[in-house]
Amino acid sequence: MKTTPCTKCHNKESVFYRPYSGERLCSVCFINSIKEKIQNSINAYKMLEHDSRIAVGVSGGKDSLTLLHILKQIEDETHGSEIIAILIDEGLEGYRNEAKRIVEKTCHDLQIELITLSFKKLFNLTIDDFALKNRKLSICSYCGVLRRRALNEGAKQVNADRLATGHNLDDMAQSALLNLLRGDVNKMQSLHPGGFFKKGFVRRIKPLCEIPEKETAFYSLLQNFDFQSYNCSYAHEAMRNDVRDWILEMEEKRPGSIHTIFQTSLKLIPKKMDKKQDICEKCGEPASSNLCRVCQMLEDYFSINS
Ligand code: SF4
Ligand code: ZN
C-alpha cells in the first residue's frame, strides 16, 4: 500500500491528517506540533509569568492529562513555574475511582503535588444526591457551577496565581455557541483563554484552547497515556452534547469551522469588563447579586426538596 510522507520532516510516514491545515504528520512531528501549538497559545494570550504558581485541574481524561504532561515539560524547560494538580471528587459513584487512580499515578510519575477536594466536604452534597432528588436544572448545570467553585477553592488553598484547565478547541467553540443560544453575552468574558483578574478568583487559563479534541485524543494514544476510559453516566443530560454534534458535522463538511467559531467568539468579548461585583451574603464569596451562583443553586435545591 502506498504511504504518504510527513509534510513537515519529509522523512517518515505520516500517521495523522489535519484537514483544516492540509498537514500530514508523522508521530514525532505530530507530538512536537502539539507542544508547539500550546506554547504559542500560552505566549499569544499571555497566560503565564516567569514565576507563576499554576494549579492544574486534572480529571483523569485525555485533555487534562495532555495538559499536565506538556505544562510540566514546558515549565521545566522555560519558566520554571511551580505546578500543583487539583482533582475534584464530585461524588459520582464509581466514576471517579478510576480517575483518582490514574491521576495519582500520573502525578507520582511526574513528581507533581496533588490535592483532592470533594463536593461532599465543600457543599455537604454529592452529585449523586442531586440526581436522586427533584431539581430544576440538568445535573451537569449543578456539577459545572460547583466544580468551578471547588477548583477555585483548591487553587486558593495552594496559593496559586493561575488555574489551568484542559478545555480544548472544541470545548471553547461549544461554550461560545452555548452562550449565544442562551443569550448570555456576559459569559463571553470567561472565554478569554488567558483569563482575567477578578477579585476572589484565581486567574483561569486554557492552554489547550487551540488544540482540537481529536488531537488531544490522538496525542494521548501516541503517548500511551492511561486515561479515563468511560463517560460519566449523566453526560447525556448536557445541552452541550447537541451543540458538540452540530459543530462536528460542520467541521466535517467545512474543515476549519471550529477554529472560526472560536476566533469569532474572541471578537465578541466585551471590551469593558463587567466590574459589578458583590459579596455573597451567605458564604462571603464573590457574587453578582446578593447570593453567589453556588448558594442560589443550593437554596433552590433545598427549597424544592424540603
Ligand atoms: Fe458533571 Fe455532567 Fe460532567 Fe458528569 S457529565 S462530570 S455530571 S458535568
Ligand atoms: Zn455564596
Tab-separated table of C-alpha atoms and ligand atoms in Angstrom:
chain	number	residue	atom	x	y	z
A	1	MET	CA	0.000	0.000	0.000
A	2	LYS	CA	1.284	3.474	-0.919
A	3	THR	CA	2.213	5.600	2.134
A	4	THR	CA	2.284	9.402	2.308
A	5	PRO	CA	5.362	11.050	3.809
A	6	CYS	CA	5.146	13.596	6.617
A	7	THR	CA	4.693	17.110	5.178
A	8	LYS	CA	6.963	18.513	7.897
A	9	CYS	CA	10.044	16.283	8.021
A	10	HIS	CA	9.503	14.694	4.556
A	11	ASN	CA	11.125	11.666	6.038
A	12	LYS	CA	8.833	9.397	7.995
A	13	GLU	CA	5.442	8.019	7.081
A	14	SER	CA	2.510	10.257	8.056
A	15	VAL	CA	0.037	8.924	10.625
A	16	PHE	CA	-2.227	11.960	11.123
A	17	TYR	CA	-4.054	14.216	8.685
A	18	ARG	CA	-5.174	17.738	9.653
A	19	PRO	CA	-7.959	18.652	7.216
A	20	TYR	CA	-8.025	22.313	8.385
A	21	SER	CA	-4.342	22.896	7.517
A	22	GLY	CA	-3.659	20.197	4.954
A	23	GLU	CA	-0.720	18.829	7.012
A	24	ARG	CA	0.059	15.113	7.109
A	25	LEU	CA	2.290	14.381	10.077
A	26	CYS	CA	4.410	11.509	11.336
A	27	SER	CA	4.085	10.637	15.006
A	28	VAL	CA	7.197	12.614	16.062
A	29	CYS	CA	6.187	15.769	14.160
A	30	PHE	CA	2.607	15.422	15.448
A	31	ILE	CA	3.774	15.201	19.079
A	32	ASN	CA	6.126	18.168	18.609
A	33	SER	CA	3.406	20.202	16.916
A	34	ILE	CA	1.039	19.818	19.871
A	35	LYS	CA	3.645	21.127	22.300
A	36	GLU	CA	4.499	23.986	19.909
A	37	LYS	CA	0.849	24.970	19.492
A	38	ILE	CA	0.337	25.007	23.258
A	39	GLN	CA	3.471	27.077	23.779
A	40	ASN	CA	2.259	29.518	21.096
A	41	SER	CA	-1.155	29.865	22.751
A	42	ILE	CA	0.478	30.471	26.153
A	43	ASN	CA	2.547	33.274	24.606
A	44	ALA	CA	-0.180	34.717	22.355
A	45	TYR	CA	-2.698	35.029	25.200
A	46	LYS	CA	-0.033	35.995	27.803
A	47	MET	CA	-1.123	33.187	30.093
A	48	LEU	CA	1.921	32.891	32.327
A	49	GLU	CA	4.617	34.907	34.028
A	50	HIS	CA	8.136	33.727	34.650
A	51	ASP	CA	7.423	32.506	38.161
A	52	SER	CA	3.713	31.680	38.135
A	53	ARG	CA	2.361	29.131	40.548
A	54	ILE	CA	-0.024	27.063	38.458
A	55	ALA	CA	-2.851	24.942	39.826
A	56	VAL	CA	-3.942	22.464	37.152
A	57	GLY	CA	-7.450	20.983	37.250
A	58	VAL	CA	-6.991	17.301	36.447
A	59	SER	CA	-9.898	14.947	35.818
A	60	GLY	CA	-8.060	11.864	34.529
A	61	GLY	CA	-9.390	12.412	30.994
A	62	LYS	CA	-7.219	12.781	27.869
A	63	ASP	CA	-7.331	16.597	27.837
A	64	SER	CA	-6.219	17.228	31.391
A	65	LEU	CA	-3.500	14.559	31.212
A	66	THR	CA	-2.167	16.091	27.983
A	67	LEU	CA	-2.214	19.493	29.675
A	68	LEU	CA	-0.397	18.264	32.778
A	69	HIS	CA	2.350	16.454	30.811
A	70	ILE	CA	3.007	19.318	28.399
A	71	LEU	CA	2.851	22.084	31.009
A	72	LYS	CA	5.335	20.149	33.120
A	73	GLN	CA	7.694	19.841	30.115
A	74	ILE	CA	7.334	23.491	29.150
A	75	GLU	CA	7.777	24.740	32.677
A	76	ASP	CA	10.805	22.539	33.323
A	77	GLU	CA	12.415	23.870	30.136
A	78	THR	CA	11.427	27.529	30.371
A	79	HIS	CA	9.509	29.387	33.034
A	80	GLY	CA	10.325	27.200	35.993
A	81	SER	CA	6.857	27.770	37.415
A	82	GLU	CA	5.518	25.541	40.149
A	83	ILE	CA	2.704	23.124	39.169
A	84	ILE	CA	0.183	21.629	41.583
A	85	ALA	CA	-2.569	19.282	40.383
A	86	ILE	CA	-6.127	19.542	41.720
A	87	LEU	CA	-8.613	16.696	41.457
A	88	ILE	CA	-12.267	17.324	42.246
A	89	ASP	CA	-14.309	14.419	43.541
A	90	GLU	CA	-17.917	15.272	42.618
A	91	GLY	CA	-19.284	12.193	44.333
A	92	LEU	CA	-20.160	10.183	41.223
A	93	GLU	CA	-20.417	6.600	42.417
A	94	GLY	CA	-17.722	4.502	40.768
A	95	TYR	CA	-16.833	7.070	38.069
A	96	ARG	CA	-14.175	8.988	39.936
A	97	ASN	CA	-12.425	5.896	41.365
A	98	GLU	CA	-10.744	5.111	38.066
A	99	ALA	CA	-9.855	8.785	37.576
A	100	LYS	CA	-8.379	9.003	41.065
A	101	ARG	CA	-6.089	6.047	40.435
A	102	ILE	CA	-4.936	7.474	37.074
A	103	VAL	CA	-4.341	10.983	38.395
A	104	GLU	CA	-2.452	9.753	41.476
A	105	LYS	CA	-0.149	7.592	39.349
A	106	THR	CA	0.446	10.367	36.789
A	107	CYS	CA	1.284	12.926	39.475
A	108	HIS	CA	3.574	10.468	41.196
A	109	ASP	CA	5.415	9.737	37.911
A	110	LEU	CA	5.724	13.432	37.044
A	111	GLN	CA	6.590	14.353	40.643
A	112	ILE	CA	3.738	16.831	40.878
A	113	GLU	CA	1.954	17.588	44.136
A	114	LEU	CA	-1.733	16.586	44.071
A	115	ILE	CA	-4.587	17.800	46.243
A	116	THR	CA	-8.135	16.431	46.163
A	117	LEU	CA	-11.280	18.351	47.129
A	118	SER	CA	-14.704	16.782	47.330
A	119	PHE	CA	-18.214	18.205	46.833
A	120	LYS	CA	-19.210	16.276	49.951
A	121	LYS	CA	-16.745	18.169	52.128
A	122	LEU	CA	-17.235	21.554	50.470
A	123	PHE	CA	-21.028	21.549	49.992
A	124	ASN	CA	-22.179	18.577	52.084
A	125	LEU	CA	-23.781	17.109	48.942
A	126	THR	CA	-22.618	14.825	46.171
A	127	ILE	CA	-23.689	14.943	42.529
A	128	ASP	CA	-25.410	11.600	43.053
A	129	ASP	CA	-27.514	13.299	45.795
A	130	PHE	CA	-28.682	15.877	43.205
A	131	ALA	CA	-29.577	13.104	40.774
A	132	LEU	CA	-31.833	11.350	43.270
A	133	LYS	CA	-33.965	14.381	44.159
A	134	ASN	CA	-36.183	16.912	42.379
A	135	ARG	CA	-34.313	19.634	40.576
A	136	LYS	CA	-34.914	22.492	38.146
A	137	LEU	CA	-31.732	22.128	36.116
A	138	SER	CA	-29.720	19.346	34.487
A	139	ILE	CA	-27.203	17.598	36.730
A	140	CYS	CA	-24.388	18.965	34.588
A	141	SER	CA	-25.510	22.545	35.340
A	142	TYR	CA	-25.117	21.936	39.087
A	143	CYS	CA	-21.927	19.979	38.567
A	144	GLY	CA	-20.335	22.703	36.406
A	145	VAL	CA	-21.034	25.540	38.853
A	146	LEU	CA	-19.928	23.545	41.903
A	147	ARG	CA	-16.790	22.261	40.157
A	148	ARG	CA	-15.771	25.797	39.162
A	149	ARG	CA	-16.104	26.861	42.809
A	150	ALA	CA	-14.218	23.779	44.025
A	151	LEU	CA	-11.343	24.361	41.597
A	152	ASN	CA	-11.089	27.999	42.611
A	153	GLU	CA	-11.105	26.959	46.249
A	154	GLY	CA	-8.334	24.416	45.618
A	155	ALA	CA	-6.242	26.951	43.698
A	156	LYS	CA	-6.594	29.454	46.556
A	157	GLN	CA	-5.642	26.799	49.104
A	158	VAL	CA	-2.313	26.158	47.358
A	159	ASN	CA	-1.676	29.901	46.803
A	160	ALA	CA	-1.728	29.541	43.029
A	161	ASP	CA	-1.891	32.656	40.840
A	162	ARG	CA	-3.095	30.715	37.787
A	163	LEU	CA	-5.666	27.964	37.418
A	164	ALA	CA	-5.123	25.972	34.224
A	165	THR	CA	-7.899	23.790	32.852
A	166	GLY	CA	-7.894	21.285	29.988
A	167	HIS	CA	-10.512	22.995	27.797
A	168	ASN	CA	-9.678	22.160	24.187
A	169	LEU	CA	-10.663	23.980	20.997
A	170	ASP	CA	-13.936	22.026	20.675
A	171	ASP	CA	-14.885	22.953	24.275
A	172	MET	CA	-14.166	26.621	23.544
A	173	ALA	CA	-16.316	26.620	20.386
A	174	GLN	CA	-19.119	24.763	22.187
A	175	SER	CA	-19.082	27.269	25.076
A	176	ALA	CA	-19.226	30.167	22.628
A	177	LEU	CA	-22.287	28.751	20.865
A	178	LEU	CA	-23.958	27.800	24.151
A	179	ASN	CA	-23.557	31.397	25.375
A	180	LEU	CA	-25.179	32.620	22.163
A	181	LEU	CA	-28.022	30.105	22.389
A	182	ARG	CA	-28.685	31.124	25.994
A	183	GLY	CA	-28.343	34.825	25.195
A	184	ASP	CA	-25.635	35.103	27.829
A	185	VAL	CA	-23.327	37.773	26.418
A	186	ASN	CA	-21.712	38.456	29.811
A	187	LYS	CA	-20.353	34.932	29.908
A	188	MET	CA	-18.331	35.654	26.750
A	189	GLN	CA	-15.750	37.247	29.064
A	190	SER	CA	-14.857	33.896	30.551
A	191	LEU	CA	-13.958	32.579	27.090
A	192	HIS	CA	-10.716	34.524	27.006
A	193	PRO	CA	-8.048	31.774	27.123
A	194	GLY	CA	-5.654	33.995	29.068
A	195	GLY	CA	-8.288	34.703	31.713
A	196	PHE	CA	-8.560	37.979	33.574
A	197	PHE	CA	-8.064	39.317	37.042
A	198	LYS	CA	-11.176	39.377	39.199
A	199	LYS	CA	-11.105	39.783	42.965
A	200	GLY	CA	-11.688	36.488	44.750
A	201	PHE	CA	-10.939	34.369	41.666
A	202	VAL	CA	-7.663	32.771	40.685
A	203	ARG	CA	-6.977	33.741	37.060
A	204	ARG	CA	-8.085	30.883	34.822
A	205	ILE	CA	-6.049	29.953	31.760
A	206	LYS	CA	-6.761	27.466	28.960
A	207	PRO	CA	-3.508	26.407	27.279
A	208	LEU	CA	-5.219	23.775	25.055
A	209	CYS	CA	-7.627	26.350	23.591
A	210	GLU	CA	-6.303	25.844	20.065
A	211	ILE	CA	-5.972	22.049	20.109
A	212	PRO	CA	-8.940	20.157	18.611
A	213	GLU	CA	-10.324	17.342	20.762
A	214	LYS	CA	-9.371	14.760	18.110
A	215	GLU	CA	-5.768	15.818	18.530
A	216	THR	CA	-5.637	15.524	22.339
A	217	ALA	CA	-7.139	12.054	21.867
A	218	PHE	CA	-4.502	11.075	19.287
A	219	TYR	CA	-1.724	12.625	21.384
A	220	SER	CA	-2.848	10.589	24.416
A	221	LEU	CA	-2.866	7.415	22.329
A	222	LEU	CA	0.592	8.043	20.883
A	223	GLN	CA	1.952	8.806	24.364
A	224	ASN	CA	0.269	5.718	25.759
A	225	PHE	CA	-1.496	7.655	28.491
A	226	ASP	CA	-3.647	5.594	30.770
A	227	PHE	CA	-6.730	7.871	30.684
A	228	GLN	CA	-10.292	7.500	31.953
A	229	SER	CA	-11.996	5.075	29.618
A	230	TYR	CA	-15.690	5.605	30.239
A	231	ASN	CA	-18.011	8.599	30.400
A	232	CYS	CA	-19.904	9.938	33.365
A	233	SER	CA	-23.372	8.362	33.412
A	234	TYR	CA	-25.037	11.808	33.456
A	235	ALA	CA	-23.205	13.073	30.345
A	236	HIS	CA	-26.306	12.623	28.140
A	237	GLU	CA	-28.107	15.355	30.131
A	238	ALA	CA	-25.881	18.167	28.898
A	239	MET	CA	-27.169	20.602	26.251
A	240	ARG	CA	-23.526	20.756	25.223
A	241	ASN	CA	-23.896	17.368	23.512
A	242	ASP	CA	-26.311	18.734	20.906
A	243	VAL	CA	-24.001	21.641	20.197
A	244	ARG	CA	-20.996	19.289	20.003
A	245	ASP	CA	-22.693	17.097	17.386
A	246	TRP	CA	-23.660	20.101	15.265
A	247	ILE	CA	-20.157	21.604	15.382
A	248	LEU	CA	-18.544	18.290	14.436
A	249	GLU	CA	-20.908	17.965	11.477
A	250	MET	CA	-19.932	21.466	10.322
A	251	GLU	CA	-16.226	20.668	10.729
A	252	GLU	CA	-16.635	17.526	8.669
A	253	LYS	CA	-18.298	19.471	5.842
A	254	ARG	CA	-16.181	22.619	6.138
A	255	PRO	CA	-12.817	21.996	7.810
A	256	GLY	CA	-11.723	24.979	9.877
A	257	SER	CA	-15.224	25.755	11.210
A	258	ILE	CA	-14.266	25.051	14.832
A	259	HIS	CA	-11.314	27.440	14.628
A	260	THR	CA	-13.554	30.100	13.049
A	261	ILE	CA	-16.196	29.815	15.799
A	262	PHE	CA	-13.505	30.132	18.482
A	263	GLN	CA	-11.711	33.073	16.843
A	264	THR	CA	-15.005	34.884	16.203
A	265	SER	CA	-16.111	34.377	19.791
A	266	LEU	CA	-12.952	36.153	20.995
A	267	LYS	CA	-14.035	39.212	18.982
A	268	LEU	CA	-17.380	39.182	20.800
A	269	ILE	CA	-15.813	39.515	24.260
A	270	PRO	CA	-16.928	42.910	25.603
A	271	LYS	CA	-14.010	45.364	25.679
A	272	LYS	CA	-15.096	46.713	29.039
A	273	MET	CA	-15.134	44.240	31.877
A	274	ASP	CA	-18.296	43.857	33.889
A	275	LYS	CA	-16.939	45.450	37.071
A	276	LYS	CA	-20.067	44.934	39.170
A	277	GLN	CA	-19.169	42.610	41.965
A	278	ASP	CA	-20.755	41.990	45.335
A	279	ILE	CA	-20.021	39.595	48.111
A	280	CYS	CA	-22.406	36.706	48.695
A	281	GLU	CA	-24.280	37.398	51.923
A	282	LYS	CA	-24.293	33.700	52.734
A	283	CYS	CA	-20.802	32.353	52.001
A	284	GLY	CA	-18.734	35.528	51.518
A	285	GLU	CA	-17.535	34.520	48.049
A	286	PRO	CA	-17.699	36.942	45.083
A	287	ALA	CA	-21.184	37.291	43.621
A	288	SER	CA	-23.029	39.347	41.011
A	289	SER	CA	-26.110	39.730	43.240
A	290	ASN	CA	-26.773	39.231	46.955
A	291	LEU	CA	-26.231	35.472	46.630
A	292	CYS	CA	-23.499	33.772	44.598
A	293	ARG	CA	-24.452	31.191	41.979
A	294	VAL	CA	-23.482	28.287	44.250
A	295	CYS	CA	-25.639	29.494	47.160
A	296	GLN	CA	-28.542	30.249	44.785
A	297	MET	CA	-28.383	26.709	43.416
A	298	LEU	CA	-28.150	25.091	46.839
A	299	GLU	CA	-31.052	27.227	48.160
A	300	ASP	CA	-33.222	26.314	45.163
A	301	TYR	CA	-32.379	22.660	45.531
A	302	PHE	CA	-33.213	22.552	49.254
A	303	SER	CA	-36.409	24.579	48.836
A	304	ILE	CA	-37.882	22.169	46.262
A	305	ASN	CA	-36.857	19.150	48.292
A	306	SER	CA	-37.868	20.295	51.797
B	1	SF4	FE1	-20.523	16.511	35.968
B	1	SF4	FE2	-22.159	16.320	33.836
B	1	SF4	FE3	-19.511	16.090	33.531
B	1	SF4	FE4	-20.890	14.162	34.757
B	1	SF4	S1	-21.082	14.804	32.594
B	1	SF4	S2	-18.934	15.039	35.439
B	1	SF4	S3	-22.448	15.365	35.845
B	1	SF4	S4	-20.635	17.936	34.200
B	2	ZN	ZN	-22.497	32.120	48.314
